mmCIF file of C-alpha atoms and ligand atoms in Angstrom:
data_model
loop_
_atom_site.group_PDB
_atom_site.id
_atom_site.type_symbol
_atom_site.label_atom_id
_atom_site.label_comp_id
_atom_site.label_asym_id
_atom_site.label_seq_id
_atom_site.Cartn_x
_atom_site.Cartn_y
_atom_site.Cartn_z
ATOM 1 C CA MET A 1 8.786 -9.880 -1.507
ATOM 2 C CA HIS A 2 11.359 -8.281 -3.709
ATOM 3 C CA LEU A 3 14.258 -9.503 -1.624
ATOM 4 C CA GLN A 4 16.659 -9.397 -4.510
ATOM 5 C CA THR A 5 15.813 -5.734 -4.877
ATOM 6 C CA LEU A 6 16.401 -5.081 -1.218
ATOM 7 C CA VAL A 7 19.702 -6.883 -1.281
ATOM 8 C CA ALA A 8 20.760 -5.208 -4.451
ATOM 9 C CA LEU A 9 20.042 -1.765 -2.860
ATOM 10 C CA LEU A 10 22.151 -2.386 0.179
ATOM 11 C CA PRO A 11 25.568 -1.460 -1.161
ATOM 12 C CA VAL A 12 24.046 1.731 -2.608
ATOM 13 C CA LEU A 13 22.551 2.647 0.775
ATOM 14 C CA GLY A 14 25.799 1.707 2.512
ATOM 15 C CA VAL A 15 23.857 -0.407 4.945
ATOM 16 C CA GLN A 16 25.852 -2.823 7.026
ATOM 17 C CA GLY A 17 24.382 -5.877 8.635
ATOM 18 C CA ILE A 18 23.783 -5.222 12.364
ATOM 19 C CA ARG A 19 22.466 -7.077 15.396
ATOM 20 C CA ILE A 20 18.708 -6.680 15.504
ATOM 21 C CA ILE A 21 16.310 -8.073 18.175
ATOM 22 C CA GLN A 22 12.689 -8.563 17.004
ATOM 23 C CA SER A 23 9.464 -8.937 18.931
ATOM 24 C CA ASN A 24 5.703 -8.356 18.465
ATOM 25 C CA ASP A 25 2.505 -8.838 20.420
ATOM 26 C CA ASP A 26 0.527 -11.083 18.055
ATOM 27 C CA GLY A 27 2.798 -14.019 18.746
ATOM 28 C CA TRP A 28 6.026 -15.537 17.455
ATOM 29 C CA ALA A 29 4.198 -17.645 14.862
ATOM 30 C CA GLU A 30 2.238 -14.770 13.304
ATOM 31 C CA GLN A 31 3.117 -14.407 9.612
ATOM 32 C CA TYR A 32 3.801 -10.620 9.703
ATOM 33 C CA ALA A 33 6.748 -11.094 12.139
ATOM 34 C CA ARG A 34 8.120 -14.025 10.124
ATOM 35 C CA SER A 35 7.983 -12.151 6.782
ATOM 36 C CA PHE A 36 9.813 -9.248 8.462
ATOM 37 C CA HIS A 37 12.385 -11.568 9.968
ATOM 38 C CA ASN A 38 13.083 -12.979 6.500
ATOM 39 C CA ALA A 39 13.380 -9.491 5.015
ATOM 40 C CA LEU A 40 15.868 -8.486 7.727
ATOM 41 C CA ILE A 41 17.952 -11.602 7.166
ATOM 42 C CA ALA A 42 17.825 -10.985 3.400
ATOM 43 C CA SER A 43 19.048 -7.439 4.055
ATOM 44 C CA GLY A 44 22.116 -8.929 5.693
ATOM 45 C CA HIS A 45 21.187 -8.340 9.286
ATOM 46 C CA ASP A 46 21.886 -10.584 12.233
ATOM 47 C CA ALA A 47 18.224 -10.716 13.308
ATOM 48 C CA VAL A 48 16.855 -12.781 16.201
ATOM 49 C CA LEU A 49 13.141 -13.114 16.949
ATOM 50 C CA SER A 50 12.004 -13.286 20.571
ATOM 51 C CA ALA A 51 8.248 -12.952 20.802
ATOM 52 C CA PRO A 52 5.341 -14.207 22.853
ATOM 53 C CA ALA A 53 4.291 -17.857 22.519
ATOM 54 C CA GLU A 54 0.788 -16.673 21.709
ATOM 55 C CA ASN A 55 -1.253 -13.569 20.925
ATOM 56 C CA LYS A 56 -0.725 -11.056 23.700
ATOM 57 C CA SER A 57 -2.219 -8.123 21.967
ATOM 58 C CA GLY A 58 -3.172 -5.092 24.092
ATOM 59 C CA THR A 59 -0.860 -5.964 27.041
ATOM 60 C CA SER A 60 1.017 -2.683 26.940
ATOM 61 C CA SER A 61 4.050 -2.709 29.224
ATOM 62 C CA LEU A 62 3.269 -5.770 31.375
ATOM 63 C CA ASP A 63 6.299 -7.846 32.236
ATOM 64 C CA ILE A 64 6.041 -11.059 34.183
ATOM 65 C CA GLU A 65 8.574 -13.943 34.328
ATOM 66 C CA PRO A 66 7.611 -16.600 31.771
ATOM 67 C CA SER A 67 5.820 -19.646 33.080
ATOM 68 C CA PRO A 68 5.906 -23.242 31.717
ATOM 69 C CA ARG A 69 3.445 -23.815 28.900
ATOM 70 C CA THR A 70 0.682 -26.357 29.506
ATOM 71 C CA SER A 71 -0.961 -26.142 26.048
ATOM 72 C CA ALA A 72 0.543 -25.912 22.575
ATOM 73 C CA CYS A 73 1.704 -22.458 21.345
ATOM 74 C CA GLN A 74 -0.461 -20.509 18.860
ATOM 75 C CA TYR A 75 -1.239 -22.361 15.642
ATOM 76 C CA ASP A 76 0.268 -25.430 17.211
ATOM 77 C CA SER A 77 3.715 -23.874 16.730
ATOM 78 C CA CYS A 78 5.198 -25.570 19.857
ATOM 79 C CA ALA A 79 4.210 -28.652 21.745
ATOM 80 C CA ALA A 80 2.338 -28.613 25.044
ATOM 81 C CA HIS A 81 4.496 -28.794 28.160
ATOM 82 C CA SER A 82 7.497 -27.338 26.321
ATOM 83 C CA GLY A 83 8.713 -25.087 29.084
ATOM 84 C CA PRO A 84 8.664 -21.343 29.729
ATOM 85 C CA ILE A 85 10.890 -20.476 26.659
ATOM 86 C CA GLY A 86 11.600 -22.323 23.502
ATOM 87 C CA ARG A 87 12.738 -22.064 19.934
ATOM 88 C CA ASN A 88 12.377 -23.569 16.489
ATOM 89 C CA GLU A 89 15.151 -26.187 16.660
ATOM 90 C CA SER A 90 15.749 -26.094 12.888
ATOM 91 C CA SER A 91 15.679 -22.208 12.841
ATOM 92 C CA PRO A 92 17.052 -21.325 16.275
ATOM 93 C CA ARG A 93 16.867 -17.581 15.602
ATOM 94 C CA LEU A 94 13.111 -17.973 15.990
ATOM 95 C CA ASN A 95 12.315 -17.929 19.701
ATOM 96 C CA TRP A 96 9.181 -17.848 21.887
ATOM 97 C CA VAL A 97 8.779 -16.683 25.498
ATOM 98 C CA ASN A 98 5.675 -17.687 27.390
ATOM 99 C CA SER A 99 4.750 -14.270 28.645
ATOM 100 C CA PHE A 100 4.128 -10.694 27.523
ATOM 101 C CA PRO A 101 5.648 -8.749 24.637
ATOM 102 C CA VAL A 102 7.857 -6.663 27.011
ATOM 103 C CA THR A 103 9.064 -9.886 28.735
ATOM 104 C CA SER A 104 9.924 -11.426 25.364
ATOM 105 C CA MET A 105 11.804 -8.302 24.316
ATOM 106 C CA ARG A 106 13.644 -8.306 27.652
ATOM 107 C CA TYR A 107 14.681 -11.938 27.199
ATOM 108 C CA GLY A 108 15.605 -11.303 23.648
ATOM 109 C CA ILE A 109 17.907 -8.434 24.591
ATOM 110 C CA ASP A 110 19.375 -9.915 27.780
ATOM 111 C CA THR A 111 19.510 -13.666 27.184
ATOM 112 C CA ILE A 112 18.452 -15.047 23.789
ATOM 113 C CA GLY A 113 20.100 -12.559 21.399
ATOM 114 C CA PRO A 114 23.502 -12.469 23.080
ATOM 115 C CA GLN A 115 23.771 -16.252 22.484
ATOM 116 C CA PHE A 116 23.999 -15.442 18.773
ATOM 117 C CA TRP A 117 26.130 -12.321 19.148
ATOM 118 C CA ASN A 118 29.138 -13.500 21.266
ATOM 119 C CA GLY A 119 27.458 -12.066 24.343
ATOM 120 C CA GLN A 120 26.814 -8.649 22.828
ATOM 121 C CA ALA A 121 23.646 -6.616 23.019
ATOM 122 C CA PRO A 122 21.490 -5.824 19.998
ATOM 123 C CA GLU A 123 22.133 -2.546 18.159
ATOM 124 C CA LEU A 124 18.533 -2.041 17.239
ATOM 125 C CA ALA A 125 15.168 -3.353 18.446
ATOM 126 C CA VAL A 126 12.138 -3.725 16.204
ATOM 127 C CA SER A 127 8.569 -4.751 17.039
ATOM 128 C CA GLY A 128 5.786 -5.938 14.748
ATOM 129 C CA PRO A 129 4.476 -5.402 12.189
ATOM 130 C CA ASN A 130 1.427 -5.520 14.419
ATOM 131 C CA VAL A 131 -1.750 -6.985 13.010
ATOM 132 C CA GLY A 132 -3.841 -3.800 13.060
ATOM 133 C CA SER A 133 -3.003 -0.142 13.530
ATOM 134 C CA ASN A 134 -1.579 1.440 16.667
ATOM 135 C CA LEU A 135 -2.530 5.021 16.409
ATOM 136 C CA TYR A 136 -2.945 7.813 18.971
ATOM 137 C CA LEU A 137 -4.575 6.409 22.168
ATOM 138 C CA ALA A 138 -4.074 2.790 21.094
ATOM 139 C CA VAL A 139 -0.334 3.393 21.422
ATOM 140 C CA HIS A 140 -0.725 3.212 25.217
ATOM 141 C CA PHE A 141 -2.303 -0.253 25.161
ATOM 142 C CA SER A 142 -0.310 -1.839 22.401
ATOM 143 C CA GLY A 143 2.079 -4.629 23.373
ATOM 144 C CA THR A 144 3.967 -4.073 20.069
ATOM 145 C CA VAL A 145 4.615 -0.480 21.127
ATOM 146 C CA GLY A 146 5.219 -1.565 24.756
ATOM 147 C CA ALA A 147 8.060 -3.895 23.591
ATOM 148 C CA ALA A 148 9.721 -1.086 21.572
ATOM 149 C CA VAL A 149 9.338 1.391 24.381
ATOM 150 C CA TYR A 150 10.881 -1.065 26.840
ATOM 151 C CA ALA A 151 13.965 -1.430 24.576
ATOM 152 C CA ALA A 152 14.320 2.334 24.135
ATOM 153 C CA LYS A 153 13.595 3.472 27.679
ATOM 154 C CA THR A 154 14.900 0.667 29.916
ATOM 155 C CA GLU A 155 17.665 -0.860 27.798
ATOM 156 C CA LYS A 156 18.618 2.300 25.892
ATOM 157 C CA ILE A 157 18.488 0.479 22.562
ATOM 158 C CA PRO A 158 17.010 2.411 19.618
ATOM 159 C CA ALA A 159 13.636 0.927 18.807
ATOM 160 C CA ILE A 160 10.977 0.984 16.111
ATOM 161 C CA ALA A 161 7.370 -0.219 16.394
ATOM 162 C CA PHE A 162 5.574 -1.186 13.181
ATOM 163 C CA SER A 163 1.822 -1.679 12.709
ATOM 164 C CA GLY A 164 -0.268 -2.439 9.683
ATOM 165 C CA ALA A 165 -3.946 -1.556 9.170
ATOM 166 C CA SER A 166 -4.690 -4.757 7.273
ATOM 167 C CA GLU A 167 -6.059 -7.233 9.822
ATOM 168 C CA GLY A 168 -6.745 -10.945 9.912
ATOM 169 C CA THR A 169 -4.707 -13.630 11.537
ATOM 170 C CA LEU A 170 -2.167 -15.516 9.438
ATOM 171 C CA ALA A 171 -0.168 -18.524 10.641
ATOM 172 C CA TRP A 172 3.589 -18.445 9.862
ATOM 173 C CA ASN A 173 3.122 -21.333 7.475
ATOM 174 C CA ALA A 174 -0.074 -20.245 5.675
ATOM 175 C CA SER A 175 0.709 -20.688 1.998
ATOM 176 C CA PRO A 176 1.147 -18.796 -0.155
ATOM 177 C CA GLU A 177 2.604 -15.979 1.970
ATOM 178 C CA ALA A 178 -0.005 -13.163 2.073
ATOM 179 C CA GLN A 179 0.593 -10.146 -0.100
ATOM 180 C CA ARG A 180 0.012 -7.787 2.857
ATOM 181 C CA SER A 181 2.604 -9.652 4.976
ATOM 182 C CA LYS A 182 5.142 -9.341 2.160
ATOM 183 C CA VAL A 183 4.431 -5.669 1.568
ATOM 184 C CA TYR A 184 4.581 -4.749 5.247
ATOM 185 C CA ALA A 185 7.845 -6.690 5.632
ATOM 186 C CA GLU A 186 9.403 -4.961 2.705
ATOM 187 C CA LEU A 187 8.291 -1.547 3.970
ATOM 188 C CA ALA A 188 9.439 -2.247 7.532
ATOM 189 C CA ALA A 189 12.826 -3.396 6.239
ATOM 190 C CA THR A 190 13.123 -0.262 4.084
ATOM 191 C CA LEU A 191 12.659 2.043 7.030
ATOM 192 C CA THR A 192 14.907 -0.117 9.256
ATOM 193 C CA ASN A 193 17.649 0.059 6.654
ATOM 194 C CA ALA A 194 17.230 3.841 6.249
ATOM 195 C CA VAL A 195 17.555 4.329 10.002
ATOM 196 C CA ILE A 196 20.702 2.166 9.957
ATOM 197 C CA ALA A 197 22.184 3.881 6.937
ATOM 198 C CA SER A 198 21.765 7.231 8.745
ATOM 199 C CA GLY A 199 24.499 6.128 11.159
ATOM 200 C CA LYS A 200 24.900 5.902 14.949
ATOM 201 C CA PRO A 201 23.324 6.807 17.195
ATOM 202 C CA TYR A 202 20.408 5.448 15.196
ATOM 203 C CA LEU A 203 17.849 7.465 17.237
ATOM 204 C CA PRO A 204 18.076 10.045 20.002
ATOM 205 C CA GLU A 205 17.997 8.718 23.617
ATOM 206 C CA ASP A 206 14.538 7.748 24.964
ATOM 207 C CA VAL A 207 13.011 7.941 21.498
ATOM 208 C CA PHE A 208 11.150 5.275 19.621
ATOM 209 C CA LEU A 209 9.586 5.432 16.203
ATOM 210 C CA ASN A 210 5.895 4.520 15.867
ATOM 211 C CA VAL A 211 5.240 3.543 12.283
ATOM 212 C CA ASN A 212 1.823 2.761 10.893
ATOM 213 C CA PHE A 213 1.109 1.347 7.447
ATOM 214 C CA PRO A 214 -2.259 1.899 5.799
ATOM 215 C CA GLU A 215 -4.204 -1.132 4.402
ATOM 216 C CA VAL A 216 -2.711 -3.132 1.526
ATOM 217 C CA GLY A 217 -5.339 -3.167 -1.182
ATOM 218 C CA GLY A 218 -6.986 -0.915 -3.725
ATOM 219 C CA GLN A 219 -4.321 1.371 -5.167
ATOM 220 C CA CYS A 220 -1.808 0.340 -2.455
ATOM 221 C CA THR A 221 -0.738 -3.199 -3.272
ATOM 222 C CA GLN A 222 3.068 -2.889 -3.862
ATOM 223 C CA ALA A 223 5.662 -1.482 -1.453
ATOM 224 C CA SER A 224 6.797 1.026 -4.147
ATOM 225 C CA GLN A 225 3.356 2.675 -4.089
ATOM 226 C CA PHE A 226 3.647 3.809 -0.429
ATOM 227 C CA LYS A 227 4.922 7.114 0.833
ATOM 228 C CA TRP A 228 6.400 8.180 4.136
ATOM 229 C CA VAL A 229 5.101 11.143 6.178
ATOM 230 C CA LEU A 230 6.556 12.526 9.427
ATOM 231 C CA SER A 231 3.690 12.677 11.966
ATOM 232 C CA ARG A 232 2.873 13.077 15.672
ATOM 233 C CA ILE A 233 1.137 10.553 17.912
ATOM 234 C CA ASN A 234 -1.290 12.732 19.813
ATOM 235 C CA ILE A 235 -3.255 15.806 18.786
ATOM 236 C CA GLY A 236 -1.010 18.846 19.305
ATOM 237 C CA VAL A 237 -3.367 21.724 19.931
ATOM 238 C CA PHE A 238 -1.748 22.928 23.164
ATOM 239 C CA SER A 239 1.631 21.342 22.595
ATOM 240 C CA ALA A 240 4.881 23.231 21.913
ATOM 241 C CA ALA A 241 5.656 23.635 18.209
ATOM 242 C CA ASP A 242 6.836 20.603 16.205
ATOM 243 C CA VAL A 243 9.909 20.556 14.009
ATOM 244 C CA GLN A 244 9.341 22.578 10.805
ATOM 245 C CA GLN A 245 8.285 20.230 7.996
ATOM 246 C CA CYS A 246 6.184 20.807 4.859
ATOM 247 C CA GLY A 247 6.099 24.490 5.637
ATOM 248 C CA LYS A 248 4.464 24.100 9.061
ATOM 249 C CA THR A 249 5.495 23.749 12.635
ATOM 250 C CA ARG A 250 2.595 21.346 13.462
ATOM 251 C CA LEU A 251 2.985 17.809 12.152
ATOM 252 C CA PRO A 252 -0.106 15.933 11.016
ATOM 253 C CA THR A 253 -1.364 13.328 13.491
ATOM 254 C CA GLU A 254 -0.602 9.767 12.532
ATOM 255 C CA THR A 255 -4.320 9.059 12.267
ATOM 256 C CA SER A 256 -4.772 11.754 9.664
ATOM 257 C CA VAL A 257 -1.784 10.415 7.674
ATOM 258 C CA VAL A 258 -2.953 6.818 7.578
ATOM 259 C CA ASP A 259 -6.560 7.926 6.819
ATOM 260 C CA ALA A 260 -5.497 10.276 4.010
ATOM 261 C CA ASP A 261 -6.392 9.374 0.403
ATOM 262 C CA GLY A 262 -3.379 7.603 -1.017
ATOM 263 C CA CYS A 263 -0.879 5.187 0.390
ATOM 264 C CA TYR A 264 0.613 7.198 3.180
ATOM 265 C CA ILE A 265 2.667 5.734 6.045
ATOM 266 C CA SER A 266 2.937 7.644 9.324
ATOM 267 C CA VAL A 267 6.285 7.856 11.053
ATOM 268 C CA SER A 268 5.923 9.463 14.540
ATOM 269 C CA VAL A 269 8.890 10.272 16.783
ATOM 270 C CA GLY A 270 7.702 8.857 20.117
ATOM 271 C CA ASP A 271 8.864 9.770 23.628
ATOM 272 C CA ALA A 272 9.691 6.436 25.293
ATOM 273 C CA THR A 273 9.193 7.889 28.750
ATOM 274 C CA ASP A 274 5.486 8.471 28.277
ATOM 275 C CA LYS A 275 4.519 7.130 24.788
ATOM 276 C CA THR A 276 3.540 10.594 23.520
ATOM 277 C CA THR A 277 5.165 12.722 20.846
ATOM 278 C CA ALA A 278 8.834 13.537 21.345
ATOM 279 C CA PRO A 279 9.861 17.243 21.505
ATOM 280 C CA ALA A 280 10.836 19.166 18.385
ATOM 281 C CA GLU A 281 14.560 18.928 18.917
ATOM 282 C CA LYS A 282 14.336 15.109 18.863
ATOM 283 C CA GLN A 283 11.996 15.173 15.898
ATOM 284 C CA ALA A 284 14.551 17.288 14.124
ATOM 285 C CA VAL A 285 17.243 14.656 14.535
ATOM 286 C CA VAL A 286 14.974 12.028 12.979
ATOM 287 C CA LEU A 287 13.826 14.433 10.227
ATOM 288 C CA LYS A 288 17.436 14.950 9.193
ATOM 289 C CA LYS A 289 18.104 11.191 9.102
ATOM 290 C CA LEU A 290 14.968 10.354 7.012
ATOM 291 C CA GLN A 291 14.507 13.588 4.965
ATOM 292 C CA SER A 292 15.301 12.051 1.630
ATOM 293 C CA MET A 293 12.480 9.462 1.929
ATOM 294 C CA LEU A 294 9.785 11.697 3.468
ATOM 295 C CA THR A 295 6.985 13.466 1.604
ATOM 296 C CA CYS A 296 4.224 15.917 2.525
ATOM 297 C CA LEU A 297 0.487 15.196 2.568
ATOM 298 C CA PRO A 298 -1.243 16.828 -0.422
HETATM 299 C C1 NAG B 1 10.657 -24.097 12.041
HETATM 300 O O1 NAG B 1 11.670 -23.965 11.002
HETATM 301 C C2 NAG B 1 11.518 -24.857 9.944
HETATM 302 C C3 NAG B 1 12.700 -24.680 9.056
HETATM 303 O O2 NAG B 1 12.911 -23.379 8.724
HETATM 304 C C4 NAG B 1 10.214 -24.606 9.257
HETATM 305 O O3 NAG B 1 9.991 -25.496 8.197
HETATM 306 C C5 NAG B 1 9.101 -24.707 10.247
HETATM 307 O O4 NAG B 1 7.844 -24.360 9.653
HETATM 308 C C6 NAG B 1 9.333 -23.776 11.454
HETATM 309 N N1 NAG B 1 8.293 -23.917 12.473
HETATM 310 C C7 NAG B 1 7.935 -22.944 13.240
HETATM 311 C C8 NAG B 1 6.858 -23.208 14.239
HETATM 312 O O5 NAG B 1 8.527 -21.829 13.318
HETATM 313 C C1 NAG B 2 -4.926 -10.917 19.011
HETATM 314 O O1 NAG B 2 -6.004 -10.686 19.874
HETATM 315 C C2 NAG B 2 -6.644 -9.433 19.637
HETATM 316 C C3 NAG B 2 -7.750 -9.249 20.714
HETATM 317 O O2 NAG B 2 -7.343 -9.854 21.951
HETATM 318 C C4 NAG B 2 -7.145 -9.390 18.243
HETATM 319 O O3 NAG B 2 -7.732 -8.138 18.054
HETATM 320 C C5 NAG B 2 -6.046 -9.607 17.264
HETATM 321 O O4 NAG B 2 -6.572 -9.635 15.967
HETATM 322 C C6 NAG B 2 -5.374 -10.943 17.535
HETATM 323 N N1 NAG B 2 -4.260 -11.049 16.672
HETATM 324 C C7 NAG B 2 -3.942 -12.150 16.087
HETATM 325 C C8 NAG B 2 -2.815 -12.089 15.174
HETATM 326 O O5 NAG B 2 -4.558 -13.202 16.294
#
């Protein structure tokens, strides 16, 4: 991770440290979420992680009160019988909730985060990076997206869901830190910082961003090799026109962006009320904010 680079860039971007709540669905001890947490902290943000005690992939928008753990958390990251909620006592910004991604996001926003922020709410919610892509129909089942959508729709906190196509489980303490975990963290922090630098409100109401990174490997091994493309979640054959971008009024689907030859990242403007593509006027707000970093598919 080129954290020095990120930190050095901050004054240029004019990014200020803000209160960020973080969740995922692969579990609080998954390396992708930890690398991203470290990148947010290195960027000067007041980030707090509140994520499920174990892998709760595919649980969409389920939300049930946490129950006491009987077994150890994933990768032995907490002891058995350690209650319904817990944290890393030596890094208390790292918290687990023994329930679903949405529940962990809800606790993070309402209870855990405010303990670090003088009772204040987070200014931004981020989820992931998920282990594996969340494209098109998968968006509806993803707990990583579910947590972001909960923040945007129910709590009215701007939210971004990140997913990476490179799969394979990685414990938080697997050493050395995986290159894919570092690259995804750096990319996720870059977009997060760009959204913050664009000023408040960070995103239109009831909008979340669904961001998908292609695989790390081949010609795509460093964050600097990746490019950002504005996309749509679902196929838009019968939908109203999208915002005009790259000379068209139909954005590419996120699947076509991530599958394109090259290192293209899809950034979709999602509607938090139904997890489909947000209308053109909301896409336009995001386009204006991110214009300088976006490119067109060849
Ligand atoms: C808890 O934090 C300490 C200190 O940062 C670290 O060494 C340890 O690996 C962490 N454990 C978990 C499960 O997060
Ligand atoms: C979580 O579980 C799902 C299937 O239930 C699996 O596809 C995914 O790879 C797992 N993720 C991790 C990080 O273990």
